[in-house]
XYZ file of C-alpha atoms in Angstrom:
689
model
C 102.603 87.012 102.624
C 101.543 86.966 98.989
C 102.182 83.652 97.249
C 104.241 83.645 94.087
C 102.288 83.226 90.884
C 102.727 79.721 89.522
C 100.987 77.498 87.037
C 99.887 75.276 89.913
C 96.193 75.452 90.757
C 95.765 77.214 94.087
C 92.887 76.670 96.519
C 91.690 80.053 97.752
C 88.898 81.191 100.077
C 88.058 84.907 99.947
C 85.745 86.929 102.186
C 84.510 90.495 102.563
C 83.457 92.049 105.870
C 79.820 91.327 106.660
C 77.355 94.197 106.066
C 75.127 94.940 109.042
C 71.547 93.771 108.566
C 69.681 96.903 109.613
C 70.095 99.190 106.623
C 70.784 99.502 102.881
C 74.042 99.026 101.005
C 75.711 102.313 100.057
C 78.679 103.223 97.869
C 81.029 103.181 100.858
C 80.237 99.494 101.347
C 80.820 98.822 97.665
C 84.459 99.887 97.805
C 85.161 96.631 99.581
C 82.820 94.314 97.674
C 83.942 95.549 94.275
C 87.601 95.243 95.261
C 87.088 91.707 96.549
C 84.939 90.644 93.608
C 87.541 91.822 91.083
C 90.280 89.916 92.885
C 88.229 86.724 93.175
C 87.147 86.875 89.514
C 90.786 87.344 88.496
C 91.851 84.257 90.449
C 89.142 82.194 88.780
C 90.167 83.478 85.339
C 93.716 82.342 86.043
C 92.448 78.815 86.576
C 92.584 78.698 90.375
C 89.978 77.081 92.626
C 88.669 80.198 94.316
C 85.546 80.670 96.461
C 84.114 84.025 97.533
C 81.727 83.949 100.493
C 80.023 86.561 102.624
C 76.957 86.984 104.837
C 74.776 89.490 106.629
C 75.920 90.421 110.129
C 72.522 89.811 111.690
C 72.915 90.123 115.471
C 73.102 92.822 118.101
C 71.109 95.402 120.054
C 70.799 97.770 117.086
C 68.906 95.182 115.048
C 66.704 94.313 117.996
C 65.774 97.966 118.505
C 65.299 98.638 114.784
C 62.878 95.730 114.538
C 60.992 97.037 117.544
C 60.785 100.506 115.957
C 59.356 98.995 112.743
C 56.934 96.738 114.582
C 58.407 93.486 113.221
C 60.406 90.644 114.695
C 64.179 90.694 114.435
C 63.963 87.607 112.221
C 61.569 89.378 109.872
C 63.822 92.443 109.708
C 67.004 90.531 108.858
C 65.165 88.424 106.260
C 63.912 91.571 104.533
C 67.314 93.260 104.656
C 68.998 90.073 103.404
C 66.836 90.160 100.271
C 67.603 93.851 99.741
C 71.345 93.311 100.184
C 71.365 90.433 97.716
C 69.558 92.581 95.132
C 72.066 95.410 95.594
C 75.051 93.090 95.274
C 73.611 91.425 92.193
C 72.998 94.875 90.733
C 76.703 95.651 91.066
C 77.662 92.230 89.653
C 79.197 90.971 92.905
C 79.587 87.232 92.305
C 79.468 85.451 95.657
C 79.771 81.692 95.686
C 77.615 81.903 98.806
C 75.878 84.805 100.507
C 74.500 83.769 103.881
C 73.640 85.119 107.344
C 75.170 84.912 110.805
C 71.747 83.956 112.200
C 72.037 80.330 111.103
C 72.533 76.892 112.619
C 76.019 76.635 111.100
C 77.110 79.829 112.820
C 75.486 78.845 116.107
C 77.287 75.485 116.077
C 80.668 76.926 115.076
C 80.419 79.777 117.623
C 79.669 77.245 120.364
C 82.519 75.000 119.172
C 85.087 77.816 119.215
C 83.862 79.136 122.577
C 83.942 75.674 124.167
C 87.465 75.038 122.902
C 88.629 78.392 124.269
C 86.879 77.767 127.602
C 88.237 74.250 127.945
C 91.749 75.568 127.252
C 91.428 78.138 130.032
C 91.116 81.192 127.769
C 87.756 82.420 129.165
C 87.368 84.434 132.395
C 84.119 85.160 134.237
C 83.642 88.138 136.572
C 81.094 90.673 137.744
C 81.041 94.176 136.248
C 79.041 97.369 136.817
C 77.075 98.699 133.840
C 74.601 101.411 132.966
C 71.072 100.044 132.929
C 67.852 101.431 131.392
C 65.142 100.881 134.025
C 62.299 101.508 131.544
C 63.516 99.261 128.712
C 64.949 96.822 131.267
C 68.235 96.352 129.422
C 71.909 97.144 129.863
C 73.184 100.045 127.789
C 76.374 100.200 125.768
C 78.096 103.597 125.605
C 76.520 104.425 122.215
C 73.045 104.351 123.761
C 73.764 106.950 126.454
C 74.025 110.706 125.951
C 74.438 113.665 128.245
C 76.578 116.709 128.960
C 80.331 116.255 129.263
C 81.352 116.366 132.956
C 84.409 118.456 132.046
C 83.438 121.000 129.364
C 79.647 120.730 129.845
C 78.932 120.417 126.099
C 75.587 118.662 125.596
C 74.799 115.641 123.427
C 77.967 113.627 124.170
C 78.130 109.826 124.114
C 78.856 107.693 127.130
C 82.608 107.083 126.706
C 84.311 110.319 125.649
C 83.577 113.919 124.690
C 83.791 114.870 121.022
C 84.486 118.495 121.948
C 87.235 118.350 124.595
C 88.362 114.707 124.332
C 87.667 113.863 127.973
C 87.008 110.196 128.752
C 84.646 109.060 131.460
C 82.170 106.465 132.628
C 78.665 106.786 131.104
C 77.237 107.556 134.509
C 79.703 110.435 134.947
C 77.744 112.354 132.300
C 75.680 115.307 133.503
C 72.003 114.442 133.079
C 72.710 111.098 131.366
C 69.847 109.857 129.226
C 69.149 106.553 127.515
C 68.799 107.278 123.808
C 66.445 104.323 123.615
C 63.800 105.371 126.137
C 64.831 108.776 127.459
C 65.101 107.324 130.989
C 67.937 108.130 133.381
C 70.323 105.137 133.493
C 71.156 103.482 136.809
C 74.087 101.327 137.897
C 73.612 97.582 137.917
C 75.973 94.638 138.293
C 76.143 91.679 135.927
C 78.286 88.595 135.394
C 80.259 88.813 132.129
C 82.493 86.500 130.096
C 85.913 87.605 128.833
C 88.322 86.240 126.233
C 91.834 86.339 127.720
C 93.421 88.155 124.794
C 96.644 89.108 126.695
C 97.553 85.404 126.777
C 98.051 85.609 123.007
C 100.338 88.674 123.019
C 103.494 86.817 122.004
C 101.651 84.867 119.308
C 100.170 88.107 117.910
C 103.497 89.967 117.988
C 104.908 87.307 115.673
C 101.769 86.776 113.575
C 101.268 90.478 112.827
C 104.879 90.733 111.581
C 104.813 87.532 109.542
C 103.553 88.950 106.231
C 99.825 88.628 106.917
C 99.230 92.400 106.993
C 100.208 95.556 105.140
C 103.181 97.198 106.847
C 101.217 100.263 107.936
C 98.581 98.029 109.550
C 101.233 95.931 111.292
C 102.853 99.105 112.617
C 99.559 100.342 114.043
C 98.854 96.993 115.700
C 102.343 97.022 117.163
C 101.487 100.225 119.057
C 98.593 98.441 120.754
C 100.670 95.342 121.431
C 103.397 97.415 123.078
C 100.895 99.326 125.232
C 99.390 96.016 126.372
C 96.244 94.099 125.435
C 93.157 93.850 127.626
C 90.696 91.036 128.136
C 87.823 91.267 125.677
C 84.227 91.235 126.918
C 82.486 88.700 124.655
C 79.116 88.629 126.450
C 75.948 90.681 126.495
C 72.913 90.450 128.747
C 69.356 89.608 127.746
C 67.378 91.007 126.043
C 69.715 90.635 123.077
C 69.306 89.324 119.540
C 71.978 86.709 119.050
C 73.230 83.318 120.235
C 73.062 82.338 123.893
C 76.407 81.356 125.388
C 76.514 77.604 126.108
C 75.942 76.947 129.785
C 75.133 80.598 130.551
C 71.372 81.259 130.466
C 70.511 84.892 129.749
C 74.014 85.643 128.440
C 74.627 86.133 124.717
C 77.682 86.251 122.503
C 78.663 89.818 121.687
C 78.014 90.368 117.976
C 81.727 90.746 117.224
C 82.412 87.230 118.431
C 80.046 85.448 116.059
C 80.355 87.924 113.145
C 83.771 86.740 111.829
C 82.757 83.154 112.537
C 80.121 83.953 109.908
C 82.874 83.542 107.297
C 83.301 79.949 108.412
C 79.550 79.384 108.624
C 78.905 80.702 105.114
C 81.642 78.467 103.732
C 80.345 75.497 105.771
C 76.934 76.014 104.175
C 78.563 76.053 100.739
C 80.459 72.848 101.550
C 77.265 71.101 102.661
C 75.690 71.963 99.288
C 78.681 70.834 97.229
C 81.586 68.332 97.322
C 83.902 70.720 99.167
C 85.526 69.680 102.439
C 85.356 72.299 105.171
C 88.440 70.875 106.877
C 90.601 71.394 103.779
C 90.250 75.151 104.236
C 89.989 75.611 108.022
C 92.094 72.898 109.688
C 95.140 74.077 111.612
C 97.540 72.556 109.068
C 95.565 73.551 105.966
C 97.714 74.530 102.962
C 94.892 76.445 101.273
C 94.869 80.254 101.179
C 92.478 82.438 103.189
C 92.040 86.166 102.466
C 89.865 88.664 104.361
C 89.098 92.024 102.720
C 88.120 94.616 105.351
C 87.995 98.351 106.086
C 90.577 100.022 108.294
C 88.013 100.733 111.010
C 87.769 97.060 112.050
C 91.410 95.917 112.018
C 91.447 95.289 115.784
C 88.685 92.694 115.468
C 90.195 90.999 112.420
C 93.918 91.246 113.113
C 93.989 90.780 116.900
C 90.826 89.135 118.244
C 90.123 86.918 115.234
C 93.558 85.267 114.744
C 93.855 84.825 118.518
C 90.426 83.133 118.665
C 91.256 80.867 115.732
C 94.663 79.963 117.121
C 93.262 79.291 120.576
C 90.472 77.112 119.133
C 92.929 75.088 116.986
C 91.862 76.488 113.594
C 94.094 77.974 110.861
C 94.648 81.745 110.724
C 94.281 83.981 107.625
C 96.917 84.007 104.898
C 96.426 87.741 104.543
C 94.092 90.451 105.780
C 93.697 93.053 103.032
C 92.777 96.429 104.522
C 91.380 99.356 102.526
C 90.503 102.963 103.347
C 87.197 104.805 103.432
C 85.227 106.369 100.587
C 84.834 110.116 100.269
C 82.517 111.841 97.779
C 83.969 114.921 96.069
C 86.618 115.014 98.791
C 84.097 114.993 101.655
C 83.206 112.316 104.167
C 79.998 110.497 103.281
C 77.149 112.368 104.948
C 73.368 112.143 104.790
C 72.987 115.852 105.510
C 75.405 116.827 102.712
C 73.778 114.501 100.182
C 76.964 112.451 99.794
C 75.585 109.317 101.401
C 74.683 107.571 98.136
C 72.803 104.276 98.310
C 73.321 101.388 95.916
C 69.732 101.685 94.721
C 70.003 105.415 93.992
C 73.020 104.676 91.827
C 71.596 101.631 90.045
C 68.403 103.441 89.089
C 70.434 105.948 87.085
C 73.858 104.593 86.147
C 75.570 101.478 84.804
C 77.235 99.558 87.683
C 80.316 98.906 85.554
C 81.056 102.625 85.467
C 81.647 102.498 89.206
C 83.460 99.152 89.097
C 85.957 100.592 86.618
C 86.347 103.912 88.420
C 86.977 102.218 91.753
C 89.410 99.796 90.084
C 91.341 102.740 88.617
C 91.726 104.137 92.154
C 92.497 100.946 94.086
C 95.933 100.255 95.517
C 97.345 97.761 97.985
C 97.465 100.450 100.677
C 94.919 101.742 103.167
C 94.510 105.253 101.780
C 91.004 106.626 101.428
C 89.411 106.566 97.970
C 87.630 109.641 96.602
C 84.699 109.458 94.200
C 84.936 112.805 92.426
C 81.804 112.868 90.291
C 83.268 115.118 87.595
C 86.391 112.979 87.333
C 84.204 109.869 87.418
C 82.268 110.980 84.336
C 85.367 112.140 82.468
C 87.432 109.043 83.205
C 84.762 106.504 82.307
C 83.891 108.327 79.088
C 87.522 108.749 78.124
C 88.862 105.306 79.041
C 86.017 102.874 78.449
C 84.149 104.638 75.648
C 86.896 106.694 74.028
C 89.604 104.037 74.173
C 88.289 100.474 74.652
C 84.883 100.492 72.927
C 86.265 102.799 70.236
C 88.634 100.080 68.961
C 85.846 97.586 68.329
C 83.392 100.122 66.895
C 86.033 101.476 64.476
C 87.085 98.067 63.165
C 84.047 95.766 63.297
C 82.062 96.996 60.264
C 85.006 96.574 57.945
C 85.040 92.878 58.835
C 81.351 92.043 59.177
C 80.438 93.926 56.003
C 83.682 93.656 54.087
C 84.548 90.015 54.696
C 81.363 88.396 55.946
C 82.602 88.633 59.537
C 85.709 86.488 59.024
C 88.985 87.785 60.463
C 92.239 87.828 58.542
C 94.588 84.857 58.363
C 97.569 86.999 59.402
C 98.654 89.431 62.142
C 99.479 92.652 60.364
C 101.894 94.064 62.976
C 103.583 91.286 64.920
C 105.628 93.577 67.170
C 102.534 95.499 68.293
C 100.697 92.243 68.925
C 103.602 90.947 71.030
C 103.695 94.231 72.950
C 100.016 94.092 73.922
C 99.954 90.384 74.750
C 103.337 90.678 76.461
C 101.812 92.943 79.110
C 99.769 90.003 80.456
C 102.057 88.935 83.287
C 102.745 92.470 84.448
C 99.003 93.201 84.559
C 98.375 89.851 86.274
C 100.933 90.715 88.963
C 99.192 94.031 89.569
C 95.864 92.210 89.988
C 97.439 89.613 92.275
C 98.926 92.304 94.520
C 95.651 94.306 94.550
C 97.311 97.166 92.660
C 94.278 97.529 90.423
C 95.005 101.171 89.666
C 98.379 100.200 88.188
C 96.697 97.441 86.178
C 94.119 99.868 84.739
C 96.840 102.374 83.793
C 98.837 99.692 82.006
C 95.735 98.428 80.189
C 94.863 101.945 79.038
C 98.454 102.501 77.876
C 98.074 99.438 75.648
C 94.684 100.715 74.489
C 96.374 103.987 73.526
C 98.907 102.040 71.456
C 96.107 100.145 69.692
C 94.182 103.334 68.915
C 97.315 105.073 67.675
C 97.978 102.182 65.296
C 94.438 102.316 63.875
C 94.529 106.107 63.595
C 97.864 105.936 61.752
C 96.678 103.220 59.347
C 93.338 105.000 58.640
C 91.426 101.953 57.336
C 88.369 104.158 56.628
C 90.411 105.930 53.961
C 91.956 102.767 52.553
C 88.482 101.238 52.248
C 87.679 103.699 49.469
C 90.198 101.885 47.258
C 88.976 98.350 46.241
C 92.599 97.236 45.843
C 93.244 97.877 49.553
C 90.537 95.477 50.668
C 93.020 92.954 52.120
C 95.007 95.669 53.862
C 91.831 96.984 55.492
C 90.914 93.454 56.586
C 94.387 92.873 58.075
C 94.432 96.202 59.945
C 90.951 95.822 61.369
C 91.478 92.153 62.249
C 94.488 93.146 64.308
C 92.345 95.870 65.884
C 89.710 93.301 66.889
C 92.370 90.953 68.243
C 93.914 93.768 70.304
C 90.443 94.689 71.594
C 89.930 91.050 72.589
C 93.165 91.009 74.617
C 92.279 94.292 76.361
C 88.865 92.879 77.266
C 90.522 89.769 78.731
C 92.506 92.125 80.972
C 89.331 94.016 81.914
C 87.031 91.027 82.372
C 87.359 90.888 86.197
C 86.286 94.540 86.288
C 83.643 94.522 83.525
C 81.948 91.100 83.679
C 78.641 92.150 82.059
C 80.289 93.966 79.164
C 82.590 90.965 78.750
C 79.605 88.697 78.164
C 78.387 90.930 75.327
C 81.933 91.014 73.919
C 82.126 87.205 74.028
C 78.947 87.027 71.961
C 80.395 89.550 69.500
C 83.715 87.713 69.201
C 82.138 84.251 69.212
C 84.862 83.375 71.690
C 85.147 83.089 75.480
C 87.552 85.627 76.932
C 90.327 83.529 78.441
C 93.519 84.622 80.147
C 95.126 81.301 79.301
C 94.520 81.698 75.536
C 94.936 85.467 75.169
C 98.298 85.227 73.332
C 96.723 83.045 70.632
C 95.180 85.396 68.032
C 91.843 84.758 66.379
C 92.869 83.738 62.850
C 90.371 83.133 60.065
C 87.745 83.342 62.793
C 84.104 84.289 62.341
C 82.777 87.153 64.503
C 79.214 88.402 64.885
C 77.695 91.797 64.202
C 78.855 94.513 66.586
C 76.341 95.767 69.145
C 76.766 98.887 71.301
C 78.737 97.921 74.388
C 78.460 100.940 76.641
C 76.965 104.436 76.548
C 78.664 107.653 77.645
C 77.787 109.037 81.060
C 75.712 112.193 80.835
C 75.665 114.849 83.529
C 71.882 114.495 83.681
C 72.293 110.896 84.914
C 74.498 112.006 87.800
C 72.068 114.800 88.636
C 69.171 112.335 88.630
C 71.081 109.992 90.931
C 71.777 112.789 93.407
C 68.166 113.994 93.275
C 66.793 110.499 93.862
C 69.270 109.886 96.661
C 68.544 113.184 98.376
C 64.845 112.377 98.380
C 65.546 108.992 99.970
C 67.931 110.459 102.544
C 65.546 113.309 103.382
C 62.786 110.807 104.068
C 65.167 108.852 106.318
C 66.270 111.962 108.232
C 62.651 113.044 108.679
C 61.844 109.652 110.154
C 64.842 109.839 112.483
C 63.805 113.344 113.541
C 60.297 112.142 114.365
C 61.697 109.297 116.460
C 64.045 111.686 118.260
C 61.296 114.227 118.908
C 59.043 111.502 120.250
C 61.752 110.286 122.622
C 62.491 113.794 123.807
C 58.824 114.470 124.402
C 58.351 111.241 126.284
C 61.304 111.928 128.526
C 60.280 115.579 129.051
C 63.782 116.747 128.328
C 64.412 120.417 127.787
C 67.651 121.819 126.417
C 68.766 125.311 125.664
C 69.956 125.977 122.108
C 73.028 127.832 123.393
C 75.127 126.924 126.416
C 75.092 129.473 129.263
C 78.161 131.657 129.810
C 80.397 130.217 132.530
C 81.011 131.963 135.838
C 83.024 135.171 135.648
C 86.824 134.999 136.105
C 89.398 137.800 136.529
C 92.317 138.620 134.253
C 94.828 136.862 136.497
C 92.907 133.606 136.045
C 92.850 133.962 132.287
C 96.524 134.857 131.864
C 97.492 131.536 133.459
C 96.194 129.744 130.356
C 99.029 129.493 127.807
C 97.453 129.412 124.335
C 99.827 128.622 121.466
C 99.663 128.450 117.686
C 100.267 124.817 116.741
C 100.959 122.960 113.502
C 99.290 119.577 113.031
C 102.108 117.512 111.480
C 100.344 114.152 111.617
C 96.852 112.834 112.363
C 95.802 109.220 112.931
C 92.705 107.265 113.889
C 92.639 105.911 117.431
C 91.657 102.296 117.117
C 88.751 101.365 119.327
C 87.692 105.012 119.807
C 84.792 106.136 117.657
C 85.356 109.826 118.236
C 89.070 110.368 118.887
C 91.955 111.328 116.600
C 95.609 111.257 117.706
C 97.239 114.522 116.589
C 100.994 115.078 116.463
C 101.408 118.787 117.216
C 104.415 121.053 116.678
C 104.646 124.253 118.728
C 108.045 125.241 117.361
C 110.303 124.189 120.211
C 108.723 120.784 120.784
C 106.356 118.143 119.472
C 103.390 116.727 121.402
C 100.741 114.062 121.054
C 97.171 115.175 121.732
C 94.012 113.073 121.723
C 91.088 115.087 120.369
C 87.428 114.120 119.994
C 86.973 115.472 116.467
C 86.886 112.274 114.413
C 83.206 112.659 113.494
C 83.893 115.891 111.602
C 87.479 115.621 110.332
C 89.482 113.141 108.290
C 93.134 112.757 109.398
C 94.527 113.620 105.965
C 92.573 116.910 105.946
C 94.204 118.035 109.194
C 97.863 117.449 108.389
C 99.662 120.718 107.668
C 96.918 122.804 109.292
C 97.464 125.465 111.980
C 95.277 125.454 115.072
C 95.315 126.633 118.691
C 96.133 124.534 121.762
C 96.245 124.954 125.537
C 99.975 124.376 125.959
C 100.323 124.409 129.750
C 97.619 121.842 130.478
C 99.046 118.987 132.526
C 99.375 115.705 130.537
C 96.305 113.592 131.069
C 96.198 109.784 130.962
C 93.149 108.791 128.950
C 91.700 105.428 128.037
C 93.582 105.387 124.723
C 96.855 106.965 125.815
C 98.346 110.177 127.223
C 97.178 113.542 125.847
C 99.712 116.374 126.148
C 97.471 119.389 125.796
C 94.102 120.373 124.378
C 93.113 121.480 120.884
C 90.586 124.296 120.929
C 87.322 123.847 119.080
C 83.769 125.115 119.098
C 81.040 122.515 119.165
C 77.370 121.757 119.469
C 75.012 119.008 118.384
C 75.471 120.007 114.736
C 79.223 119.703 114.540
C 82.727 120.478 115.792
C 84.821 123.350 114.433
C 88.558 123.674 115.054
C 89.906 127.125 115.864
C 92.482 128.418 113.407
C 94.774 131.464 113.643
C 94.900 134.089 110.890
C 97.376 133.713 108.026
C 100.943 134.627 108.994
C 100.817 132.967 112.416
C 103.686 130.600 113.192
C 103.823 127.444 115.353
C 104.794 128.265 118.935
C 103.536 131.858 118.977
C 101.660 132.677 122.166
C 98.118 133.976 121.833
C 97.448 137.014 124.014
């Protein structure tokens, strides 16, 4: 539910999802932080009391193992990464009111408080479970740390929950030749007492909350599917050794990272409150009238839109006003990938390009939906050069000299074209509404339309020609003064997106860029000498960024390869490069398999499954739903409208994430998965013989 814009000062707390503290910030991360930063800056410009907080997500097995690999303590690792993250965010002009860490006393205390309230209210269950255990490392293994051959299709290198090739789901210990990716040892079964949050008890609350305006409609619809299918209790505990907070009253048991990570929002804000005159309770009490917004990616909606509001509600805290979900970043239409050179780090970018180029380009692409955002590098260069240099900066550079040299820097006492001035200033509320509703792309288009009008006016008036006639001195001053005033208004609109350039503009105009005062023109006002505001992007800069990034990524991949080779050597594992041909069958066996041409009409992510996509398949006479383990290599939008081949007479199979009504055919190995496609001319439903 988006509040109506009023003149009343609103109290707003804004957060972004917490970056994990075991690696660098990359451009995919920055989609979210730039979007959030623009929105928070806009709210502050409008005169609202707005705070933007974030933190490093600093717990979990991955951090513990990374620290061990580097020969440092976990505390040393997260401290180093925290410094690096702060530098990257500062480089991209992300203006946090507080950037903190989940490994803090505030988070420990708040996590314990919420857990104790949930426990005391009967929302915590305790029971024994069987898990995979690494006997060499002496730790329990999550599914991501176990690999082996799929028990169904025999493809090697599959993780411990489901097969990326055939989509089969299984227990980690059902894998053929299961191996711990940490030590290379063969996992064993071991029992352990675990703690569960009774999420099903909050089903009715969540059914109402998710439909009460707190989510985008497409997100609410997706959550509704899970709510209808039934919620399960959530395992919130992990066994020692584990880097995190110990559960109160449970020695050797630790909070799962996803329990204390969102509490990190509260902890970061609590730290800010303790350093200022803010009251924590004003923003987090059950009956708080302040606004709370979480900006997150679509891959973590289950944690933020199911677990998190249920935890808060159960612990007698307020729930979010709105959870703002965005899509993923692609580079030149492709999923970010280290091997393809499209995994671009913040540092690789900052060493070669102005951060405000990316801030503007992302802003021009942002909408209130959850669609993926593509960074097309050719379009990026063209758009920035055309819009920011060719339109915005061009107005000031064309007009400034006629005022600083022709009238000692003093603007005219009149507005030469009142109707044009009213048109450009009159767009303020429309642009503000676009910002408020996170429709930044619409805002940028409207701003550039007004910039076009300003440039057309200057081009029509041709002050550079009039300046040749001494009698037209006043006319030149009036035209160029209006140009500077229009430039000022456009920069007010762009200030949330271009904060660094705005500071230089404020020095030039001798005036703070203010949304509140934008309709009041600068009359008889002294400006300073114009300084270059922004340079054009050159192709060489993009090439240098990609070269620098590839070198960094290559070094990383080499290191990972060395680690992998060492593990393989230690475990004495041998694997054939090509899977052996299966046992011979006769023609009668083969003809029983009904292969059909199929059209993929829709593809969706399967929440909670790292490797599955849910495909809606048409085979002419009917439509089916098939779960396929191809998420690592295909984006849903790239599959829709594509022909493929399925096993049509395979009995429906109940899987962990739903029923699969067939099997999509694909080739696969450790390097990737490749869908089979029929030749052109094939039609859905045709049998393959």
